[in-house]
Coordinates of C-alpha atoms in Angstrom, one line a residue:
Chain A
M1266 CA 45.3 37.7 31.3
P1267 CA 48.1 35.4 30.0
Q1268 CA 48.2 34.7 26.2
L1269 CA 45.4 32.2 24.8
T1270 CA 45.3 30.0 22.3
P1271 CA 42.7 30.9 19.8
E1272 CA 40.5 27.6 21.3
Q1273 CA 41.0 28.8 24.8
R1274 CA 39.7 31.9 24.0
A1275 CA 36.9 30.5 22.0
T1276 CA 36.3 28.2 25.0
F1277 CA 35.9 31.4 27.2
F1278 CA 33.9 33.2 25.2
E1279 CA 31.3 30.3 24.8
G1280 CA 31.2 30.7 28.9
L1281 CA 30.4 33.4 28.7
L1282 CA 27.4 33.2 26.7
K1283 CA 26.2 30.3 28.7
Q1284 CA 26.8 32.3 32.5
R1285 CA 23.2 33.5 33.4
P1286 CA 22.6 36.4 33.8
M1287 CA 24.0 36.8 30.8
P1288 CA 27.1 39.2 31.1
F1289 CA 26.7 41.1 28.1
E1290 CA 29.5 44.1 28.9
K1291 CA 31.9 41.2 29.2
I1292 CA 30.8 39.7 25.9
K1293 CA 30.9 43.0 24.6
K1294 CA 34.3 44.4 26.1
T1295 CA 35.3 40.4 23.7
C1296 CA 34.2 41.2 20.8
F1297 CA 35.5 44.7 20.4
A1298 CA 39.1 44.4 22.0
E1299 CA 39.4 40.8 20.7
G1300 CA 37.0 40.1 17.7
V1301 CA 34.7 37.0 17.9
P1302 CA 37.1 33.9 18.6
D1303 CA 39.1 32.3 15.4
C1304 CA 38.5 28.9 15.3
S1305 CA 36.3 26.5 14.3
A1306 CA 33.7 27.6 16.2
T1307 CA 33.9 31.0 14.9
P1308 CA 30.7 30.8 13.0
R1309 CA 28.7 29.8 15.1
L1310 CA 29.8 32.4 17.7
R1311 CA 30.1 35.2 15.5
A1312 CA 26.2 34.7 14.5
I1313 CA 25.1 34.7 18.4
A1314 CA 27.3 37.7 19.3
W1315 CA 26.1 39.9 16.1
K1316 CA 22.3 38.7 17.1
L1317 CA 23.3 39.8 20.6
L1318 CA 25.3 42.9 19.7
L1319 CA 22.3 44.1 17.1
G1320 CA 20.1 44.2 20.0
Y1321 CA 18.4 40.9 18.4
L1322 CA 18.8 38.4 20.6
P1323 CA 17.4 39.2 24.3
E1324 CA 20.0 38.8 27.0
D1325 CA 17.6 35.7 28.4
R1326 CA 19.0 32.5 27.2
M1327 CA 15.9 31.1 27.6
Q1328 CA 13.8 33.4 26.1
W1329 CA 15.7 32.6 23.0
H1330 CA 13.8 29.6 21.2
T1331 CA 10.0 31.0 21.3
F1332 CA 10.9 34.3 20.7
L1333 CA 12.8 33.3 17.2
A1334 CA 10.1 31.0 16.8
M1335 CA 8.0 34.4 16.5
Q1336 CA 10.1 36.7 15.4
R1337 CA 10.8 34.1 12.1
L1338 CA 6.4 33.6 11.4
S1339 CA 6.5 37.5 11.8
Y1340 CA 8.9 38.0 9.0
Q1341 CA 7.2 35.6 6.8
A1342 CA 3.9 37.6 6.8
F1343 CA 5.4 40.6 6.1
F1344 CA 6.5 39.3 2.5
E1345 CA 3.3 39.5 1.1
E1346 CA 3.1 42.3 -0.9
L1347 CA 4.7 42.7 -4.3
N1348 CA 5.6 45.3 -6.0
V1349 CA 7.6 44.4 -9.7
D1350 CA 9.4 47.9 -9.9
L1351 CA 10.7 47.6 -6.8
R1352 CA 11.9 43.9 -6.7
F1353 CA 13.7 44.9 -9.9
E1354 CA 15.9 47.7 -8.3
I1355 CA 16.3 45.6 -5.8
K1356 CA 17.4 42.8 -8.2
K1357 CA 19.6 45.1 -9.8
D1358 CA 21.4 45.4 -7.7
V1359 CA 21.8 42.3 -5.5
D1360 CA 23.3 40.6 -8.8
R1361 CA 25.9 43.4 -8.2
T1362 CA 26.9 41.8 -4.0
L1363 CA 29.9 40.5 -3.9
P1364 CA 30.3 39.0 -7.1
D1365 CA 33.5 37.5 -6.1
Y1366 CA 32.8 34.6 -3.7
A1367 CA 31.1 31.6 -4.2
F1368 CA 28.7 32.0 -1.7
Y1369 CA 27.3 34.8 -3.7
N1370 CA 28.0 33.8 -7.2
T1371 CA 25.1 33.5 -9.0
S1372 CA 26.2 30.7 -11.3
H1373 CA 25.9 28.5 -8.7
R1374 CA 22.8 27.3 -7.2
E1375 CA 23.3 27.9 -3.7
G1376 CA 24.2 31.6 -5.2
R1377 CA 21.1 32.0 -6.3
V1378 CA 19.5 30.8 -3.3
H1379 CA 21.2 33.7 -1.3
H1380 CA 20.7 36.2 -3.5
A1381 CA 16.7 35.8 -4.0
A1382 CA 16.9 36.3 0.2
I1383 CA 19.0 38.9 0.4
S1384 CA 16.4 40.4 -2.2
R1385 CA 13.2 39.3 0.2
I1386 CA 15.5 41.1 3.3
L1387 CA 15.3 44.0 1.7
F1388 CA 12.1 44.4 -0.3
V1389 CA 10.4 43.7 2.6
Y1390 CA 13.0 46.6 4.8
A1391 CA 12.0 48.9 1.5
K1392 CA 7.7 47.9 2.2
L1393 CA 8.0 48.9 5.9
N1394 CA 9.9 51.8 5.8
P1395 CA 8.6 53.5 3.3
G1396 CA 10.1 56.9 4.7
I1397 CA 13.7 55.1 3.3
R1398 CA 12.9 52.8 0.8
Y1399 CA 15.7 50.8 -0.7
V1400 CA 18.1 52.9 -1.3
Q1401 CA 21.9 51.7 -3.4
G1402 CA 24.5 50.4 -0.7
M1403 CA 21.6 48.6 1.9
N1404 CA 22.9 45.3 -0.2
E1405 CA 26.4 45.7 0.4
I1406 CA 25.7 46.4 4.5
L1407 CA 23.5 43.4 4.8
A1408 CA 25.2 40.7 2.2
P1409 CA 28.0 39.8 5.1
I1410 CA 25.3 39.3 8.3
Y1411 CA 23.4 37.1 5.3
Y1412 CA 26.7 35.5 4.9
V1413 CA 27.8 35.4 8.8
F1414 CA 24.2 34.1 9.3
C1415 CA 24.1 31.2 6.7
Q1416 CA 28.3 29.6 8.2
E1417 CA 26.5 29.1 11.1
I1418 CA 24.2 26.2 9.5
E1419 CA 27.2 24.8 7.8
A1420 CA 28.6 24.2 11.1
A1421 CA 26.0 23.1 12.8
A1422 CA 25.5 20.2 9.8
A1423 CA 29.4 20.0 10.6
D1424 CA 29.1 19.1 14.0
A1425 CA 26.4 17.0 13.5
S1426 CA 27.1 15.4 17.1
G1427 CA 25.5 18.7 18.2
A1428 CA 27.1 18.4 21.9
S1429 CA 28.5 21.9 22.2
L1430 CA 25.2 23.5 20.0
K1431 CA 23.1 22.1 22.9
S1432 CA 25.1 22.7 25.7
L1433 CA 24.3 26.5 24.5
G1434 CA 20.2 25.8 24.1
E1435 CA 21.1 26.5 20.6
D1436 CA 20.1 22.6 18.9
S1437 CA 16.5 24.1 19.6
I1438 CA 17.2 27.6 17.6
M1439 CA 18.6 26.4 14.7
P1440 CA 15.7 23.9 11.8
T1441 CA 17.6 21.0 10.9
A1442 CA 15.9 20.5 7.7
L1443 CA 18.4 23.0 4.8
E1444 CA 15.1 24.7 3.8
E1445 CA 13.8 25.5 7.3
A1446 CA 17.5 26.8 9.0
L1447 CA 17.6 28.5 5.4
K1448 CA 14.4 30.5 6.4
A1449 CA 15.1 31.2 10.1
V1450 CA 18.4 33.2 8.7
E1451 CA 16.2 35.5 6.6
A1452 CA 14.4 35.8 9.3
D1453 CA 16.9 36.6 11.4
A1454 CA 19.6 38.7 8.5
F1455 CA 16.4 41.7 8.1
F1456 CA 15.7 41.4 11.8
C1457 CA 19.0 42.4 12.4
F1458 CA 19.5 44.7 9.0
T1459 CA 16.5 46.1 10.7
N1460 CA 18.1 46.9 13.7
L1461 CA 21.3 48.4 12.4
M1462 CA 19.5 50.4 9.9
A1463 CA 18.3 52.4 13.0
E1464 CA 21.0 53.7 13.4
L1465 CA 22.2 53.9 9.8
R1466 CA 19.2 55.4 8.0
D1467 CA 20.1 58.4 8.0
H1468 CA 23.0 58.5 6.0
F1469 CA 20.4 56.9 3.1
C1470 CA 18.1 59.5 3.6
S1471 CA 18.9 62.4 1.3
K1472 CA 16.0 65.1 2.2
L1473 CA 18.7 64.7 5.9
D1474 CA 21.8 65.2 3.6
H1475 CA 22.9 69.0 5.1
T1476 CA 21.0 68.9 8.9
V1477 CA 23.2 67.6 11.9
I1478 CA 22.3 64.6 11.5
G1479 CA 23.0 63.6 7.9
I1480 CA 26.1 61.9 5.9
T1481 CA 27.5 65.1 5.6
A1482 CA 27.6 66.2 9.2
K1483 CA 29.3 63.1 10.0
I1484 CA 31.8 62.8 7.4
T1485 CA 32.9 66.5 8.5
A1486 CA 33.4 65.3 11.8
L1487 CA 35.8 62.5 9.8
E1488 CA 37.6 65.7 8.3
R1489 CA 37.6 67.4 12.0
L1490 CA 39.1 64.7 13.1
I1491 CA 42.3 64.1 10.5
E1492 CA 42.6 67.8 11.0
R1493 CA 42.9 67.0 15.0
L1494 CA 45.0 63.7 14.7
D1495 CA 47.3 64.9 11.4
Q1496 CA 47.2 68.5 11.2
Q1497 CA 49.9 68.5 8.2
L1498 CA 48.0 65.7 6.6
S1499 CA 44.4 67.6 6.5
T1500 CA 47.1 70.9 5.4
T1501 CA 47.9 68.8 2.8
L1502 CA 44.7 67.1 1.6
T1503 CA 42.8 70.4 1.4
R1504 CA 45.9 71.6 -0.6
L1505 CA 45.3 68.7 -3.1
R1506 CA 41.7 69.6 -3.0
V1507 CA 40.9 66.1 -2.2
S1508 CA 37.3 67.0 -0.3
P1509 CA 36.7 64.1 2.5
T1510 CA 33.3 63.6 0.5
F1511 CA 35.1 61.9 -2.5
Y1512 CA 36.4 58.2 0.0
G1513 CA 34.5 59.8 3.7
F1514 CA 30.9 59.1 1.8
R1515 CA 32.0 55.5 0.4
W1516 CA 33.7 54.5 3.7
I1517 CA 31.0 55.7 5.9
T1518 CA 27.5 54.8 4.4
L1519 CA 28.8 51.2 3.6
L1520 CA 30.3 50.9 7.1
M1521 CA 33.7 50.0 5.3
T1522 CA 32.0 47.0 3.0
Q1523 CA 33.8 48.0 -0.1
E1524 CA 37.4 48.8 1.3
W1525 CA 38.1 45.8 3.0
E1526 CA 37.9 41.7 1.5
L1527 CA 35.5 39.6 3.8
P1528 CA 36.7 38.5 6.4
D1529 CA 38.7 41.7 7.0
V1530 CA 35.3 43.2 7.0
L1531 CA 33.6 40.5 9.6
R1532 CA 36.3 41.1 11.8
F1533 CA 35.5 45.3 11.8
F1534 CA 32.3 43.8 12.6
D1535 CA 32.6 42.3 15.7
S1536 CA 34.3 46.2 16.8
L1537 CA 31.6 47.6 15.0
F1538 CA 28.7 46.4 16.1
A1539 CA 30.2 46.0 19.9
D1540 CA 31.6 49.5 19.7
P1541 CA 30.7 51.2 23.2
R1542 CA 30.3 54.5 21.8
R1543 CA 28.3 53.7 18.6
D1544 CA 26.2 56.3 19.4
E1545 CA 28.2 59.2 19.3
T1546 CA 27.8 59.7 15.7
K1547 CA 31.0 62.5 15.4
S1548 CA 33.5 60.5 17.7
N1549 CA 32.7 56.3 17.2
F1550 CA 34.6 53.8 15.7
L1551 CA 33.8 54.4 12.7
I1552 CA 34.9 57.1 12.5
Y1553 CA 37.9 57.3 14.2
F1554 CA 38.9 53.9 11.7
A1555 CA 38.4 56.1 8.2
A1556 CA 40.2 58.3 9.8
T1557 CA 43.2 56.1 11.0
M1558 CA 43.2 54.5 6.9
V1559 CA 43.4 58.2 5.3
R1560 CA 46.9 58.7 7.6
P1561 CA 50.1 57.6 6.1
R1562 CA 51.4 54.8 7.7
A1563 CA 54.7 55.8 9.0
R1564 CA 52.8 58.5 11.1
S1565 CA 49.8 56.7 12.4
S1566 CA 52.2 54.0 15.0
Chain B
M946 CA 54.5 61.9 -17.0
S947 CA 54.5 65.0 -18.1
Y948 CA 50.9 66.6 -20.2
A949 CA 50.2 69.6 -22.2
Y950 CA 46.6 69.4 -20.7
L951 CA 44.4 67.2 -18.4
F952 CA 41.0 67.6 -19.1
K953 CA 38.5 66.2 -16.0
Y954 CA 35.7 64.3 -17.1
I955 CA 32.6 63.1 -15.7
I956 CA 30.0 59.8 -16.5
I957 CA 26.8 60.7 -15.6
G958 CA 23.3 58.2 -16.2
D959 CA 21.1 55.8 -14.6
T960 CA 21.6 53.5 -12.8
G961 CA 23.4 50.2 -14.1
V962 CA 23.7 51.7 -17.2
G963 CA 27.8 50.5 -17.6
K964 CA 29.3 53.7 -16.6
S965 CA 31.8 51.3 -14.9
C966 CA 32.6 49.2 -17.3
L967 CA 32.7 52.2 -19.9
L968 CA 35.2 53.2 -17.7
L969 CA 37.1 50.2 -16.8
Q970 CA 37.1 49.0 -20.9
F971 CA 39.0 52.5 -21.9
T972 CA 41.2 52.7 -18.9
D973 CA 41.8 48.6 -18.7
K974 CA 40.9 47.4 -22.0
R975 CA 38.8 44.6 -20.0
F976 CA 35.3 43.7 -19.4
Q977 CA 33.4 42.9 -16.5
Q978 CA 30.8 40.8 -16.4
V979 CA 29.6 41.8 -12.9
H980 CA 30.8 45.4 -11.6
D981 CA 30.4 46.3 -7.9
L982 CA 27.9 48.7 -7.2
T983 CA 29.4 52.0 -7.6
I984 CA 28.5 54.1 -4.0
G985 CA 29.1 58.0 -3.9
V986 CA 32.0 58.9 -7.0
E987 CA 35.0 56.5 -8.4
F988 CA 38.1 57.4 -10.3
G989 CA 39.7 56.9 -13.2
A990 CA 42.7 58.2 -15.8
R991 CA 44.3 57.5 -19.2
M992 CA 46.6 59.2 -21.3
I993 CA 46.0 60.1 -25.0
T994 CA 47.5 62.1 -27.9
I995 CA 45.5 64.9 -29.8
D996 CA 47.2 66.8 -32.4
N997 CA 50.8 65.2 -30.9
K998 CA 49.9 66.7 -28.0
Q999 CA 50.2 64.6 -24.5
I1000 CA 46.2 64.8 -22.7
K1001 CA 45.7 63.3 -19.5
L1002 CA 41.6 62.1 -19.0
Q1003 CA 41.2 62.2 -15.2
I1004 CA 37.4 60.9 -15.2
W1005 CA 35.1 60.7 -12.0
D1006 CA 33.0 57.8 -12.6
T1007 CA 29.5 58.3 -10.2
A1008 CA 27.1 57.0 -9.3
G1009 CA 23.3 56.3 -10.9
Q1010 CA 21.4 56.8 -8.1
E1011 CA 22.5 59.2 -6.2
S1012 CA 22.5 61.3 -9.3
F1013 CA 19.9 63.9 -7.7
R1014 CA 21.5 64.1 -3.4
S1015 CA 22.8 67.3 -3.2
I1016 CA 26.7 66.0 -2.7
T1017 CA 26.7 64.2 -5.4
R1018 CA 26.8 67.9 -6.8
S1019 CA 29.3 68.7 -5.9
Y1020 CA 31.4 66.4 -8.9
Y1021 CA 30.1 68.0 -11.2
R1022 CA 32.1 71.1 -10.1
G1023 CA 34.7 71.5 -12.8
A1024 CA 34.1 69.3 -15.6
A1025 CA 35.6 70.2 -18.9
G1026 CA 33.4 66.9 -20.4
A1027 CA 30.7 64.5 -19.5
L1028 CA 29.7 61.7 -21.0
L1029 CA 26.0 61.0 -19.9
V1030 CA 25.2 57.3 -20.9
Y1031 CA 21.6 55.6 -21.2
D1032 CA 21.1 51.6 -21.9
I1033 CA 19.7 51.0 -25.3
T1034 CA 17.9 48.0 -23.9
R1035 CA 15.9 49.9 -21.0
R1036 CA 14.2 52.8 -22.8
E1037 CA 13.6 54.2 -18.6
T1038 CA 16.9 54.9 -19.1
F1039 CA 16.2 57.0 -22.3
N1040 CA 13.5 58.6 -21.4
H1041 CA 15.6 60.1 -18.0
L1042 CA 18.5 62.0 -20.3
T1043 CA 15.9 64.9 -20.0
S1044 CA 16.5 65.2 -15.9
W1045 CA 20.1 64.3 -16.4
L1046 CA 21.0 67.2 -18.9
D1047 CA 19.0 69.4 -16.4
D1048 CA 21.1 68.6 -13.8
A1049 CA 24.5 68.7 -15.7
R1050 CA 23.8 71.7 -17.0
Q1051 CA 22.4 73.9 -14.1
H1052 CA 26.1 71.8 -11.6
S1053 CA 29.0 72.7 -14.5
N1054 CA 29.9 75.6 -16.7
S1055 CA 28.1 75.9 -19.6
N1056 CA 31.1 75.0 -22.0
M1057 CA 31.0 71.4 -20.6
T1058 CA 31.0 69.0 -23.6
I1059 CA 28.9 66.5 -23.4
M1060 CA 28.4 63.7 -25.0
L1061 CA 26.0 61.0 -25.4
I1062 CA 26.5 57.5 -25.0
G1063 CA 23.8 54.8 -25.9
N1064 CA 25.4 51.6 -24.3
K1065 CA 25.4 47.7 -24.6
T1066 CA 25.0 47.9 -28.2
D1067 CA 26.1 43.9 -28.1
L1068 CA 22.0 43.2 -26.8
E1069 CA 21.3 44.1 -30.0
H1070 CA 18.6 41.9 -29.9
R1071 CA 17.0 43.9 -26.9
R1072 CA 17.4 47.3 -28.5
A1073 CA 14.4 49.2 -26.9
V1074 CA 16.1 52.5 -28.4
S1075 CA 16.7 53.3 -31.6
F1076 CA 19.6 54.5 -32.9
E1077 CA 17.8 57.4 -34.8
E1078 CA 15.9 58.4 -31.5
G1079 CA 19.4 59.2 -29.8
Q1080 CA 20.7 60.9 -32.7
Q1081 CA 17.4 63.0 -32.7
F1082 CA 18.2 63.5 -28.9
A1083 CA 21.7 64.7 -29.0
N1084 CA 20.7 67.1 -32.5
E1085 CA 17.9 68.8 -30.3
H1086 CA 20.3 69.6 -27.1
G1087 CA 23.5 70.0 -28.9
L1088 CA 25.3 66.9 -28.0
I1089 CA 27.5 64.7 -29.6
F1090 CA 26.1 61.3 -29.8
L1091 CA 27.9 57.6 -30.3
E1092 CA 26.2 54.1 -29.2
T1093 CA 28.7 51.9 -27.1
S1094 CA 29.5 48.8 -26.1
A1095 CA 31.4 48.7 -22.9
K1096 CA 31.6 45.0 -23.3
T1097 CA 33.2 44.2 -26.7
A1098 CA 34.8 47.6 -26.3
A1099 CA 32.8 48.9 -29.5
N1100 CA 33.4 52.8 -30.0
V1101 CA 34.6 53.2 -26.4
E1102 CA 37.7 55.0 -27.2
E1103 CA 36.2 57.4 -29.4
A1104 CA 33.8 58.6 -26.6
F1105 CA 36.5 58.9 -24.3
I1106 CA 38.8 60.5 -27.9
N1107 CA 36.3 62.3 -29.6
T1108 CA 35.0 64.1 -26.7
A1109 CA 38.9 64.9 -25.9
R1110 CA 39.0 66.7 -29.5
R1111 CA 35.5 68.6 -29.0
I1112 CA 37.5 70.3 -26.0
Y1113 CA 41.2 70.4 -27.0
E1114 CA 39.1 72.7 -30.4
K1115 CA 37.3 74.3 -28.1
I1116 CA 40.8 75.3 -26.3
Q1117 CA 42.5 76.3 -29.8
Q1118 CA 39.6 78.8 -30.4
G1119 CA 40.0 80.8 -27.5
V1120 CA 36.6 80.1 -26.1
F1121 CA 38.1 79.0 -22.5
D1122 CA 39.8 80.7 -20.6
V1123 CA 42.8 77.6 -19.5
S1124 CA 44.1 79.7 -16.6
N1125 CA 40.6 79.3 -15.1
E1126 CA 40.4 76.3 -13.8
S1127 CA 36.8 76.0 -13.5
F1128 CA 36.1 75.1 -17.1
G1129 CA 38.1 71.8 -16.2
I1130 CA 41.0 72.0 -17.9
K1131 CA 44.8 72.6 -16.5
V1132 CA 47.7 73.1 -18.2
G1133 CA 50.8 70.6 -17.3
M1134 CA 54.5 71.2 -17.5
A1135 CA 54.2 69.9 -21.3
A1136 CA 52.9 73.4 -22.3
Q1137 CA 55.8 74.7 -21.4
Q1138 CA 53.4 77.5 -19.8
T1139 CA 53.5 78.5 -15.9
G1140 CA 51.6 78.3 -13.7
S1141 CA 50.5 74.7 -12.8
V1142 CA 51.2 71.8 -10.5
N1143 CA 50.6 68.5 -11.7
V1144 CA 47.9 66.7 -8.8
S1145 CA 46.4 64.2 -9.0
I1146 CA 42.7 65.0 -7.9
Q1147 CA 41.8 68.9 -9.2
G1148 CA 38.3 69.9 -9.9
Q1149 CA 36.9 72.3 -6.6
Q1150 CA 37.1 75.7 -6.9
R1151 CA 36.3 76.2 -2.7
S1152 CA 38.5 74.8 0.1
S1153 CA 37.4 71.3 0.1
S1154 CA 36.0 72.5 4.2
G1155 CA 32.8 72.8 4.6
C1156 CA 32.0 71.2 1.4
C1157 CA 28.6 71.7 -0.5

């Protein structure tokens, strides 16, 4: 394919989203290899792409409107029970989520609104999943997802004419009033987070730490991969007693969210969510990416 | 830079008591009002001087919520000192000290020096645990005790350095076999002894493969 400008890529990508039936595999491949095209339409395209990749939005675009309306109502219904201890526990961590970004800065009103929203999402998740409840680090995974979905509102507001949104059948998805829009974002982020956690929850469960599905098994997979890719490095790390647990635990549990700046995390998530081998827990994109981060630059090229 | 000894420390205690802030104040001399959540373990290091000897402190800052996960117990391996931290404004963090202590004693060597720290003295108006209670707990369990403020830096230097001084005294008294790494002490080139190499990470007795 000849080199396309970001705008051309965005048009192409939007074209894929509009096709019926939706060429899901093609969309997935594009996200994995190139990421969501970087241009003025990115916030909107990325939010839709992530909702598809995380198995939230159905492939049939005609169902989106009804589906989303239903999901957003269900979410409101979930948020009924109250539990003061759990709310405090979550609040303590949410207050420490991406504190360097204005979006989540609590000295602004908007930051407090976003904090309250991600706190509620984690709370509802913990209530609906009593076996796993809330575990530190879930906040870090949720924050970029919620952020991206909020960007969609801003994009919609800026794009007041709504021409391109309409062409996607999107104007009916995103309520116009800001408050309603924020509620919608919260519900969407909740369901996408829940779907993602279905794959990741074992990492957060201490009872599974030493089983074949727990975090230790993932860290061992990372260690084996490093060994296979770079024997010399592996020997050096072993000699220095740098256990992969010391870095791999955080990298894998948090999906790299504490290792990179937010814009890089967003691009990383494009590939992560579109990874064709996401369910092959021992040789997926995340493990390969982690192994690459350990390798010295000179040898990794 | 060469050192006479390297001591491995571990910082433990409930989530949100200020472990990472104490470390940041000690290594960087600054305070961060909102510090990122610690997941797994973070590292810090600083050189101090005791008895005219350069001592390198290698500090492992752990995540409060993960403490009782077996995966994090490997962090205790080979620690010479532990800072056990609670928050003087939150009673429950003080009430959990016994289980922290059990966990620490169970997974570390019996000669590990433990410093009990009541943090956040800058929030005196919200104090929920008195100085005397902290002191009494420390006496009962054979710990050194200090109240600190990672925010104002009050007693932070002392917390890390007094612990090191106690470890140093134990070395002088021959309590440790310093050639045995399980005590969390490494002898550096500056001590003019043989058989040790400066490495940036140490502490595990076993090979890192098949951890825990």
